[in-house]
CSV table of C-alpha atoms and ligand atoms in Angstrom, one decimal:
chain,number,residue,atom,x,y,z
A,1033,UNK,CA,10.7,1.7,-17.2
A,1034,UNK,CA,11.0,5.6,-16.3
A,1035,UNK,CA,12.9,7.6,-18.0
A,1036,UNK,CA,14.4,10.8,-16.5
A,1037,UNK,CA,13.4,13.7,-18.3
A,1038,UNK,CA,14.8,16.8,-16.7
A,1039,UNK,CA,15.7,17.6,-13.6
A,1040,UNK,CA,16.1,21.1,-11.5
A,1041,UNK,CA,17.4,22.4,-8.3
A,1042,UNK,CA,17.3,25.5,-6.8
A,1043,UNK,CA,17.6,26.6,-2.8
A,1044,UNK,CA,14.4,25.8,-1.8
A,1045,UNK,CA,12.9,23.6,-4.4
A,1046,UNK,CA,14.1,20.4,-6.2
A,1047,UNK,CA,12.2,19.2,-9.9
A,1048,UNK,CA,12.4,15.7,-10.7
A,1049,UNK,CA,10.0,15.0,-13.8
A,1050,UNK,CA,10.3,11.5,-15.1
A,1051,UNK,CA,8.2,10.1,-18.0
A,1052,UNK,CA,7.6,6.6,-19.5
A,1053,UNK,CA,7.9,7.8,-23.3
A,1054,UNK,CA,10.1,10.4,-24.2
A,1055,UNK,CA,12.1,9.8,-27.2
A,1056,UNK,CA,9.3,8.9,-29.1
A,1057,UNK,CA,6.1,11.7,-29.9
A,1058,UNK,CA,3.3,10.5,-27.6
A,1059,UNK,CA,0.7,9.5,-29.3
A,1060,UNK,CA,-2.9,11.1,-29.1
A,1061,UNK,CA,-6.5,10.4,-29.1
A,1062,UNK,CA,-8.3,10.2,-32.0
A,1063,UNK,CA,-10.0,13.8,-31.1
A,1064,UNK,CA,-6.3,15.2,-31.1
A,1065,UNK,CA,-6.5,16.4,-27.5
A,1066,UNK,CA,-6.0,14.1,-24.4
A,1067,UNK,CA,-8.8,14.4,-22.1
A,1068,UNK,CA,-8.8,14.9,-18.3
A,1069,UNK,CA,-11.3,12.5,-16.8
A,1070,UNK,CA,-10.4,12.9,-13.2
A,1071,UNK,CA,-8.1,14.6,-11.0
A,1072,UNK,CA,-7.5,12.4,-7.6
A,1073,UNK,CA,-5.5,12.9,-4.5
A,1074,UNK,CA,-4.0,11.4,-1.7
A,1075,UNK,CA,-2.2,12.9,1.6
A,1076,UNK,CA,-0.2,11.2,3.6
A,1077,UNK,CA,2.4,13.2,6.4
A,1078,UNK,CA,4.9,13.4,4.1
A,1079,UNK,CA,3.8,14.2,0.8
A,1080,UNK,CA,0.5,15.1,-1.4
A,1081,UNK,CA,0.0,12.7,-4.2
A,1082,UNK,CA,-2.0,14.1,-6.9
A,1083,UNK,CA,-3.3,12.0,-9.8
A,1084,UNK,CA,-4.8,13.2,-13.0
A,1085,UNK,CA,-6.8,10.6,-15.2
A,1086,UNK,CA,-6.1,11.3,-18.8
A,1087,UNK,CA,-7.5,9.3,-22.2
A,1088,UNK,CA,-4.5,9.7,-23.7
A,1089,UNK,CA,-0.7,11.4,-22.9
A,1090,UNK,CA,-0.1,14.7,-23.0
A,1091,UNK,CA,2.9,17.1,-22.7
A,1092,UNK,CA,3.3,19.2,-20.1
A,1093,UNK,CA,5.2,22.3,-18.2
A,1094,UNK,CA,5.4,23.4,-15.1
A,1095,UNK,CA,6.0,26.5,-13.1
A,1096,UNK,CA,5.8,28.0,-9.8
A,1097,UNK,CA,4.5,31.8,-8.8
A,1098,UNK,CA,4.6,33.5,-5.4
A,1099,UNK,CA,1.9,35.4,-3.2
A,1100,UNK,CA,0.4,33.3,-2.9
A,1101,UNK,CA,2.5,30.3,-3.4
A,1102,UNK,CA,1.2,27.9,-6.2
A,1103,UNK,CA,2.5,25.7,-8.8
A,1104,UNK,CA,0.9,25.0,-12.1
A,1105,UNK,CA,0.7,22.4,-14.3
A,1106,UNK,CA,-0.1,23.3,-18.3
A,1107,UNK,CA,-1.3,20.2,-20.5
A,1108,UNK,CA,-0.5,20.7,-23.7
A,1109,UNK,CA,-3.1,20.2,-26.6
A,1110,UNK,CA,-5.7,18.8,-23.4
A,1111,UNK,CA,-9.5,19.4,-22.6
A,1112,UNK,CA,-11.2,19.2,-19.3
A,1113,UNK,CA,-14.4,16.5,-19.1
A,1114,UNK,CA,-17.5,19.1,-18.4
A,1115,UNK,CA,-18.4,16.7,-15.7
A,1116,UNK,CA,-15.6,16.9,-13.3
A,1117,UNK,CA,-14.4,18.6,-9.9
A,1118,UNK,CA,-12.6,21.6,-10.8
A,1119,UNK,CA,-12.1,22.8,-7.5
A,1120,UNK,CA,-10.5,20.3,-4.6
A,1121,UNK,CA,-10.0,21.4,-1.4
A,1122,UNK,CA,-7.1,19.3,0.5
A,1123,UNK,CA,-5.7,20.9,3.4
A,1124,UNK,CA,-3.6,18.4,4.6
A,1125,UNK,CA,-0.6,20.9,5.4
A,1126,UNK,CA,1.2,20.5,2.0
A,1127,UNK,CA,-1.7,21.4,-0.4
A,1128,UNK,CA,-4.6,23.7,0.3
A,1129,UNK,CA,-6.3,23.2,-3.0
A,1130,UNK,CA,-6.9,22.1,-6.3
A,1131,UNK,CA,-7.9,24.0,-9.1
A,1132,UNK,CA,-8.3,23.2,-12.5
A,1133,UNK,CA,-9.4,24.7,-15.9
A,1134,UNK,CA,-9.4,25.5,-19.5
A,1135,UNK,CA,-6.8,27.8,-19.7
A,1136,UNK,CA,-7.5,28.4,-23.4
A,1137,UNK,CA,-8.4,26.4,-26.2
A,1138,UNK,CA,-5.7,23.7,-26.1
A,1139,UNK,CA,-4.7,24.2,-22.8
A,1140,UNK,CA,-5.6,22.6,-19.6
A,1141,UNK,CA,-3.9,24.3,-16.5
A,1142,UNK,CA,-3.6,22.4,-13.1
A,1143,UNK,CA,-3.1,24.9,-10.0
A,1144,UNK,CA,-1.9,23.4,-6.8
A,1145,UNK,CA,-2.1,26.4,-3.9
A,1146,UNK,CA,0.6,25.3,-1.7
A,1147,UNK,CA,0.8,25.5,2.0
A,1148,UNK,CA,4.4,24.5,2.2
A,1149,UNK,CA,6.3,22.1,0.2
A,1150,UNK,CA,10.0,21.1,-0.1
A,1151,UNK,CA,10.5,19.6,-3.6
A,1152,UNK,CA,8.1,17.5,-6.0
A,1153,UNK,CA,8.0,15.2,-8.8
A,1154,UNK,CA,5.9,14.3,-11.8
A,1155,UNK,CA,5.9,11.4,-14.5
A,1156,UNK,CA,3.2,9.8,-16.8
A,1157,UNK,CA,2.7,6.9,-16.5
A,1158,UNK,CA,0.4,4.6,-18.7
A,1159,UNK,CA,-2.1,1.9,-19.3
A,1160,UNK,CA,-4.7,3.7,-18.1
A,1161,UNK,CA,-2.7,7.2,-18.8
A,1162,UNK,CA,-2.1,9.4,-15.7
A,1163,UNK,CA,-0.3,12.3,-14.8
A,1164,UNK,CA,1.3,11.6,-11.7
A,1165,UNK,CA,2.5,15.0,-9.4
A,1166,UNK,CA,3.9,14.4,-5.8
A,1167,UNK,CA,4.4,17.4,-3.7
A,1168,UNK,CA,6.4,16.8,-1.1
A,1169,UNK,CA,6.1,18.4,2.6
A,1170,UNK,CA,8.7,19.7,5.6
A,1171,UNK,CA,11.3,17.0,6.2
A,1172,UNK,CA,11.7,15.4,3.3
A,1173,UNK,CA,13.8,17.2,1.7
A,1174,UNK,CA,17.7,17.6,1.1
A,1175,UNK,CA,20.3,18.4,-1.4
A,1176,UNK,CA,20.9,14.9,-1.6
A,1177,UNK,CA,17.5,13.4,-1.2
A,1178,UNK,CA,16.2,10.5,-2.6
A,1179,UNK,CA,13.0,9.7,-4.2
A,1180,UNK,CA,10.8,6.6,-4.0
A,1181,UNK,CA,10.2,6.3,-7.7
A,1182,UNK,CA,10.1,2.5,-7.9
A,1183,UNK,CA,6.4,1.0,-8.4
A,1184,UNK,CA,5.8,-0.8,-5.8
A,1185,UNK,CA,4.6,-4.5,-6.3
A,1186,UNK,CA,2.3,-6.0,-3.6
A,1187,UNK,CA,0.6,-9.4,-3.4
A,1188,UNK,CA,-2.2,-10.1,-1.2
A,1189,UNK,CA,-3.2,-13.2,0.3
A,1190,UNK,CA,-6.9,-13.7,1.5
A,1191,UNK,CA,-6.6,-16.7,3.4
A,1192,UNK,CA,-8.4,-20.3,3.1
A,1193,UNK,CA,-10.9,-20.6,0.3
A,1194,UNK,CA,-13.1,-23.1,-1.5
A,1195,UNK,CA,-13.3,-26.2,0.5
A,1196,UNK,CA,-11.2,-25.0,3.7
A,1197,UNK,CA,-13.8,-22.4,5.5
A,1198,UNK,CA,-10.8,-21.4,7.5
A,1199,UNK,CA,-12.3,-20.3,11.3
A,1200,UNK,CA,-16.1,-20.1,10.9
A,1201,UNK,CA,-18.1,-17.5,13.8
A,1202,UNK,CA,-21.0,-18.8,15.9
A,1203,UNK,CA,-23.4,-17.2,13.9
A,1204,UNK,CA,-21.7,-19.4,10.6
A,1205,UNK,CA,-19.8,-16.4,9.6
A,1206,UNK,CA,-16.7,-17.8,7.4
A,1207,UNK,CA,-13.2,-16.8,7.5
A,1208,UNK,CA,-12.7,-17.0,3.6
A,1209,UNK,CA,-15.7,-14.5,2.8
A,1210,UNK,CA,-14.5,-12.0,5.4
A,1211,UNK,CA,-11.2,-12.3,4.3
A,1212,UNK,CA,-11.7,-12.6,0.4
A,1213,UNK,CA,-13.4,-9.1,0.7
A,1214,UNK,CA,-11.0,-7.0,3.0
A,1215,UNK,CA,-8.3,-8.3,0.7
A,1216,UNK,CA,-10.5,-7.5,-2.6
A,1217,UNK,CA,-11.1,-4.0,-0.8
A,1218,UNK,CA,-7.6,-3.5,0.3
A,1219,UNK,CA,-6.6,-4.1,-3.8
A,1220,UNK,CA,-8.9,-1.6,-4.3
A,1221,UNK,CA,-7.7,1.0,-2.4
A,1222,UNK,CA,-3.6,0.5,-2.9
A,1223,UNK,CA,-4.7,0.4,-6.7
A,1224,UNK,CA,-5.9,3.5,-6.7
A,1225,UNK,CA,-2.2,4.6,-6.6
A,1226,UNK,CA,-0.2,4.1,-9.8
A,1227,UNK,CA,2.8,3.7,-7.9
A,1228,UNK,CA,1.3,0.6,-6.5
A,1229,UNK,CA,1.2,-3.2,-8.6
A,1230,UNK,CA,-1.1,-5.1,-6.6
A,1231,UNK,CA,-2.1,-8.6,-7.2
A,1232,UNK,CA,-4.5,-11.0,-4.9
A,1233,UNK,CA,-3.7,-15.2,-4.5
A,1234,UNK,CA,-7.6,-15.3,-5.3
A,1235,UNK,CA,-10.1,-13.1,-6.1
A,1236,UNK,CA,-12.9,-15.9,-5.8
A,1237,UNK,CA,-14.0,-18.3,-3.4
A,1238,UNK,CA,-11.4,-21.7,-4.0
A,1239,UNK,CA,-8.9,-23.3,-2.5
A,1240,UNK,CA,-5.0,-22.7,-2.8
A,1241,UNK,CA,-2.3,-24.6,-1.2
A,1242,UNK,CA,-0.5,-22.2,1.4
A,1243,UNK,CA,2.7,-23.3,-0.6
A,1244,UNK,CA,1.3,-22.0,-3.8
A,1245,UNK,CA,0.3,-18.9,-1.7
A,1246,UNK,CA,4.1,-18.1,-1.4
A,1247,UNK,CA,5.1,-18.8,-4.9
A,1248,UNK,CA,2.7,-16.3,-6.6
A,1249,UNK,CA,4.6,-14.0,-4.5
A,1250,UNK,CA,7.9,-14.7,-5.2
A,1251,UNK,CA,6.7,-15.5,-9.0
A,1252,UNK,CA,5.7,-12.0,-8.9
A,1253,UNK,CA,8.9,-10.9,-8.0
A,1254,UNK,CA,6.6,-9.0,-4.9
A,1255,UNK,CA,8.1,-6.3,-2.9
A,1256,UNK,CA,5.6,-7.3,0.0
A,1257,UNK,CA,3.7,-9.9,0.5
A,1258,UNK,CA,0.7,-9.3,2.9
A,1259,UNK,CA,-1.7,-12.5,4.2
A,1260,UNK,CA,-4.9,-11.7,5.6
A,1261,UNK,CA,-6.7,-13.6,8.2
A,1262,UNK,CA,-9.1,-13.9,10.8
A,1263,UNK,CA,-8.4,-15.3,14.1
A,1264,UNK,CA,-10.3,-17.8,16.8
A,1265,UNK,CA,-9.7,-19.1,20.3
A,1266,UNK,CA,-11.5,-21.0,22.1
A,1267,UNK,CA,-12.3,-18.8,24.7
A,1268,UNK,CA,-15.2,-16.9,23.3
A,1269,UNK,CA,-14.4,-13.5,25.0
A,1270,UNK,CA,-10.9,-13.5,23.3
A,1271,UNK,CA,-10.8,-10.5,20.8
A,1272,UNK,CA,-8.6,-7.9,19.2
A,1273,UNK,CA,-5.8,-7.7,16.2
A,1274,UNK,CA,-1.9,-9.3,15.9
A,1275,UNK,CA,0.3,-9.3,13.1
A,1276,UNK,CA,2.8,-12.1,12.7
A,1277,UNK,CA,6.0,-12.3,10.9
A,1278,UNK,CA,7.8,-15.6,10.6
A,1279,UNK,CA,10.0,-16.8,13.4
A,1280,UNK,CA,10.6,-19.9,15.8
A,1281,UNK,CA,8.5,-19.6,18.7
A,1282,UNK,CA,7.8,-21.2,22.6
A,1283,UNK,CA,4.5,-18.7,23.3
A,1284,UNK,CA,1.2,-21.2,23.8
A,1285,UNK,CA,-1.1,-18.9,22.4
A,1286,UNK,CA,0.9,-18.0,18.8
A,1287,UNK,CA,1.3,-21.6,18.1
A,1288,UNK,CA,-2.0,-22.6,18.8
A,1289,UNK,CA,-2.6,-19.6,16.0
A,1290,UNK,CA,-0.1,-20.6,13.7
A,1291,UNK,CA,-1.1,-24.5,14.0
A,1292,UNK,CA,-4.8,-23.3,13.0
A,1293,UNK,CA,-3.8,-21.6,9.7
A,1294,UNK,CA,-0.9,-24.5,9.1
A,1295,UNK,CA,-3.9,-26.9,9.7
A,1296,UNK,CA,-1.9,-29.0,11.9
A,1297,UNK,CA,-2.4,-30.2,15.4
A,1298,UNK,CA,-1.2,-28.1,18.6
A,1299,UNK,CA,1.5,-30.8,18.8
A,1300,UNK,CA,2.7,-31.2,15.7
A,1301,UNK,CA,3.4,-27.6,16.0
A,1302,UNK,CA,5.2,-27.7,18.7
A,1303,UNK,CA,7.6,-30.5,17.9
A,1304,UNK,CA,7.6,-28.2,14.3
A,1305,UNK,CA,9.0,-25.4,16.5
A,1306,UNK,CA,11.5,-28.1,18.3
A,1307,UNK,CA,13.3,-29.0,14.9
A,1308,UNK,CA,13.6,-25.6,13.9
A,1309,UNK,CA,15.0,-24.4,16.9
A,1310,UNK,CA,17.6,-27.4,16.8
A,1311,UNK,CA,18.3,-27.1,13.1
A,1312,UNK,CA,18.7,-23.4,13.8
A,1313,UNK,CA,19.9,-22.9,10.2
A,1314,UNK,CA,16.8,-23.7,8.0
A,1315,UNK,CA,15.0,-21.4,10.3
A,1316,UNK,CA,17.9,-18.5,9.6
A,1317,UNK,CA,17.5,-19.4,6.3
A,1318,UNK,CA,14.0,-18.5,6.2
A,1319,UNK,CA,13.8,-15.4,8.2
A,1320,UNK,CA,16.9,-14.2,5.8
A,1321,UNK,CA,14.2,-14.8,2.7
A,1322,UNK,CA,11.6,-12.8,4.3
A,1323,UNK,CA,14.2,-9.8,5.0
A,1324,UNK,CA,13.6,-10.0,8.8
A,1325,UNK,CA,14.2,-6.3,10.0
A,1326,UNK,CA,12.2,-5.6,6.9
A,1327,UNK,CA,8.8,-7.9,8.3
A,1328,UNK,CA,9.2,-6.9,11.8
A,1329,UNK,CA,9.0,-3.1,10.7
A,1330,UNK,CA,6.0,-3.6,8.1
A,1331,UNK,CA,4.1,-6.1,10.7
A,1332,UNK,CA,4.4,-3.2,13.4
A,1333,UNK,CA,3.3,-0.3,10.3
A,1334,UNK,CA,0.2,-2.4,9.8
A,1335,UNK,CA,-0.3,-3.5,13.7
A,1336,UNK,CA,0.0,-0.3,14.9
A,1337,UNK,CA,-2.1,1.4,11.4
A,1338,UNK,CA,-5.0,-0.9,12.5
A,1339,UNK,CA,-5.6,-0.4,16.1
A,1340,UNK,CA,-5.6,3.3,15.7
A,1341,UNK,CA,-7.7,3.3,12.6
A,1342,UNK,CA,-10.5,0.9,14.5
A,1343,UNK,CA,-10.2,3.4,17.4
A,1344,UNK,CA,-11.1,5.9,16.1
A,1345,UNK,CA,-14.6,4.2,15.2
A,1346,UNK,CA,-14.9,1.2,17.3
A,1347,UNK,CA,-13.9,2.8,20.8
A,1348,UNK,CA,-10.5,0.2,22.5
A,1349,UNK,CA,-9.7,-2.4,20.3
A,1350,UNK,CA,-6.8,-4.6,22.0
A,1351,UNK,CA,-3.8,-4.7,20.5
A,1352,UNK,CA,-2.2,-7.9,20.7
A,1353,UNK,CA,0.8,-7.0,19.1
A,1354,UNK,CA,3.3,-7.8,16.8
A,1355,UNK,CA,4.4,-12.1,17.5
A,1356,UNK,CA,6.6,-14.4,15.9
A,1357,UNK,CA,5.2,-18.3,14.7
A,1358,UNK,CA,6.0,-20.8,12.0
A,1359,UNK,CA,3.1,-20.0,9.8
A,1360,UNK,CA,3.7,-22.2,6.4
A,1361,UNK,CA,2.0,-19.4,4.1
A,1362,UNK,CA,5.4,-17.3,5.2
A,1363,UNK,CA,7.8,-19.9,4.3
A,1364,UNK,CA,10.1,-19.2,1.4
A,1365,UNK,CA,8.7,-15.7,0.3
A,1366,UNK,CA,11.2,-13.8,-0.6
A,1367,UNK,CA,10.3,-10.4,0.2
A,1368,UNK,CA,9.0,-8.6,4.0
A,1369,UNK,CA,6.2,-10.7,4.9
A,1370,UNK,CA,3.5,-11.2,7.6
A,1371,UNK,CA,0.4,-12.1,8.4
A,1372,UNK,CA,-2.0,-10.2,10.4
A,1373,UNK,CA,-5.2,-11.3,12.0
A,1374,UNK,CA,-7.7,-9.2,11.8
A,1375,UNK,CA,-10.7,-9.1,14.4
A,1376,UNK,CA,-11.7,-12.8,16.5
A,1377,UNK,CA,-14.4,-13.9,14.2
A,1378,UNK,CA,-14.8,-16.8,17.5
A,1379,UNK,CA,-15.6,-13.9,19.6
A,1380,UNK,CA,-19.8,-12.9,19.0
A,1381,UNK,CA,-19.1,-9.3,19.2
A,1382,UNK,CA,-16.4,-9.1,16.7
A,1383,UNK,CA,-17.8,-11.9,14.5
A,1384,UNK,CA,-20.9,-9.4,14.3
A,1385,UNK,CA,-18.4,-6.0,13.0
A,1386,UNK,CA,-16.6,-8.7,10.9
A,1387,UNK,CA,-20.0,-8.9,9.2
A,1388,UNK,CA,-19.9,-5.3,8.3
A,1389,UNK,CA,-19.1,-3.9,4.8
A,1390,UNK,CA,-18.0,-0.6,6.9
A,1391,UNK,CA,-15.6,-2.9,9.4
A,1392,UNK,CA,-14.3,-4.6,7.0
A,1393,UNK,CA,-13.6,-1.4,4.9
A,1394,UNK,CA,-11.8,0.5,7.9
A,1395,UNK,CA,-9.6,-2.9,8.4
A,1396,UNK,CA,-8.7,-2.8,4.6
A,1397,UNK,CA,-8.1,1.1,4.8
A,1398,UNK,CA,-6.2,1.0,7.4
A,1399,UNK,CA,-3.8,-1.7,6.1
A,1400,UNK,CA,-3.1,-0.2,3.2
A,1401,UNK,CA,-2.4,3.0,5.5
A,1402,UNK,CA,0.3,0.9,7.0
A,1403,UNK,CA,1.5,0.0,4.0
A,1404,UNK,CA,2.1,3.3,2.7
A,1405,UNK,CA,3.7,4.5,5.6
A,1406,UNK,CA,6.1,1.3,5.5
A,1407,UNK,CA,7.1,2.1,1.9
A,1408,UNK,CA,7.4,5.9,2.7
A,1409,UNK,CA,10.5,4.7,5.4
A,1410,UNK,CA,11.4,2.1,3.4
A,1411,UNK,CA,15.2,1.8,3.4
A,1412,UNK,CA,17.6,3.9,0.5
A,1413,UNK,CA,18.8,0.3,-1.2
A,1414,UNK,CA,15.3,-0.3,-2.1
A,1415,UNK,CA,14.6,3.2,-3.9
A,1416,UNK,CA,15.7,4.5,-7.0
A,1417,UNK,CA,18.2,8.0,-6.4
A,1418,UNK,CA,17.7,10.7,-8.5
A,1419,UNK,CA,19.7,13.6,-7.9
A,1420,UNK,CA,19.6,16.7,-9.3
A,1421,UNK,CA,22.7,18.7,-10.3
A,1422,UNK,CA,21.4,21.5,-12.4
A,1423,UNK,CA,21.3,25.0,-11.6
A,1424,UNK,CA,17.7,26.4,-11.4
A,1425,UNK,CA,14.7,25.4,-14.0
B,1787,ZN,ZN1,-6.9,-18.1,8.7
């Protein structure tokens, strides 16, 4: 779908700009000019992604100037909406801030005031229209780097619905509301990144088979495949987050877990666990689907994105950890896979955050933060490589 457009290299700073349309003149609005409606951003360790929201495409140059060290961004034939934040500050360590304006009558002119940045790359993508501009910080680069420029596709699965309440709280909270809304929020949120496809199993309250679950995933030809739950015990002070990925198991506690959301008895379970581990090969066969390595490191991403992101608000949240069960909703997906559990909605206390719109918000945040940093180390094989051989821009 991208097309690469040119690409640059000097010593200390690598141009990749990729675009959707280029042999073809863009088309513009009916006013002539493509608008800029809004100007987004979003840091993460490694690199500043900076979106622009334009009505239509535009043509564009770039260039960078010293003391002090920016880069600009000229849209061609463009107008900036009155209403709009001109001035951003960032400071996340790559990007200090944002500026924009009308640079003269058909110009538009982005300024990014760097803090330090090894290489960056821009593209346009459409439907909405956005300039896309990722500036990348320390560490990333290399002569031979390569870029993450493939859109990643991500379904979400809000567990239970319609006539299965999934785990319901003391106080009649349901485990298909909560869930249905983190995962509604968490599409949100990873949507708000053009480099992201997401997709939900449901977006309303009614049932879907937890086969089915696994098939709009692979149908989607999903790159991950994320199912959101809530947990319960029977011991009412029991409380705190764990991620699973697919995988025989003997622990009590994850089957009792994984029997729940199969919707099968404790027992049944068990002797489920017995046949697998005898016929050792249908499980192999399953794990292979889910790209093992590939679940284990996303489950710990998220495991690990969510304790410290309810920390931070919700004082010592125990982590349970990453564990291993037969869960059904994992079987036969074809990409990394897992389940996580988000809060005890058994246990009063947590049943009562679980309530929250903020809660459930910081969960949903938080995944998505796991997410990103999962994709950001995903391996070479799974990322397109653009190189660049050129002498300077
Ligand atoms: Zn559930």
């Amino acid at each position: 779908m991208f097309l690469n457009l040119t690409t640059g290299r000097n010593r200390f700073f690598v141009f990749v700009v990729l675009a959707v349309v280029v042999c073809s003149p863009l088309p513009v609005n009916a006013a002539g000019k493509a608008k800029v409606k809004e100007i987004r951003h979003f840091s993460s360790p490694d690199y500043t992604r900076i979106v622009v929201d334009l009505s239509s495409p535009a043509e564009f140059s770039k260039n960078r100037l010293s003391n002090p060290d920016r880069i600009y961004f000229d849209l061609k034939n463009s107008s900036i909406a009155k209403e709009i934040k001109t001035h951003l500050p960032v400071g996340d360590g790559i990007v200090k801030t944002i500026r924009a304006s009308q640079f003269n009558d058909d110009t538009v002119r982005l300024v990014f005031d760097i803090e330090e940045i090894t290489d960056s790359k821009s593209f346009i993508i459409e439907d909405p229209v956005r300039l896309v501009i990722d500036l990348y910080g320390k560490g990333k680069g290399t002569d031979n780097r390569v870029l993450a420029v493939t859109k990643k596709r991500i379904v979400i699965d809000a567990g239970h619905g319609g006539h299965d309440p999934g785990a319901v709280g003391p106080n009649k909270l349901y485990e298909k509301d909560v869930v249905l809304d983190i995962a509604m929020k968490l599409k949100r949120i990873l949507s708000a990144d053009p480099m992201n496809e997401v997709y939900l199993t449901r977006e309303k309250d009614v049932f879907i088979p937890l086969e089915e679950r696994t098939a709009i995933a692979n149908r989607k030809n999903a790159d991950l495949f994320v199912s959101i739950h809530a947990n319960a015990s029977p011991r009412k002070q029991a409380k705190g987050v764990e991620t699973y990925l697919l995988n025989w198991t003997d622990d009590e506690e994850a089957n009792r877990v994984a029997a729940r959301e199969n919707k099968i008895s404790l027992k049944k379970m068990k002797e489920m666990n017995r046949q697998m581990d005898t016929v050792g090969a249908i499980l192999s066969g399953l794990m292979r689907e889910n790209k093992r390595d590939e679940s284990i490191k996303l489950a710990n991403y998220i495991q690990r994105s969510i304790i410290s992101g309810l920390d931070d608000n919700y004082g010592d949240v125990p982590d349970l950890g990453v564990k291993q069960a037969l869960f059904y909703v994992l079987f036969g997906a074809k990409m990394p896979s897992i389940l996580v559990e988000v809060s005890f909605i058994s246990n009063p206390e947590e049943e009562k955050l679980l309530s929250q719109d903020e809660y459930r918000m910081n969960i949903a945040k938080a995944i998505a933060e796991g997410l990103h940093t999962y994709t950001a180390s995903a391996p070479a094989i799974q990322k397109m490589a653009v190189f660049s051989n050129n002498r300077a821009d």
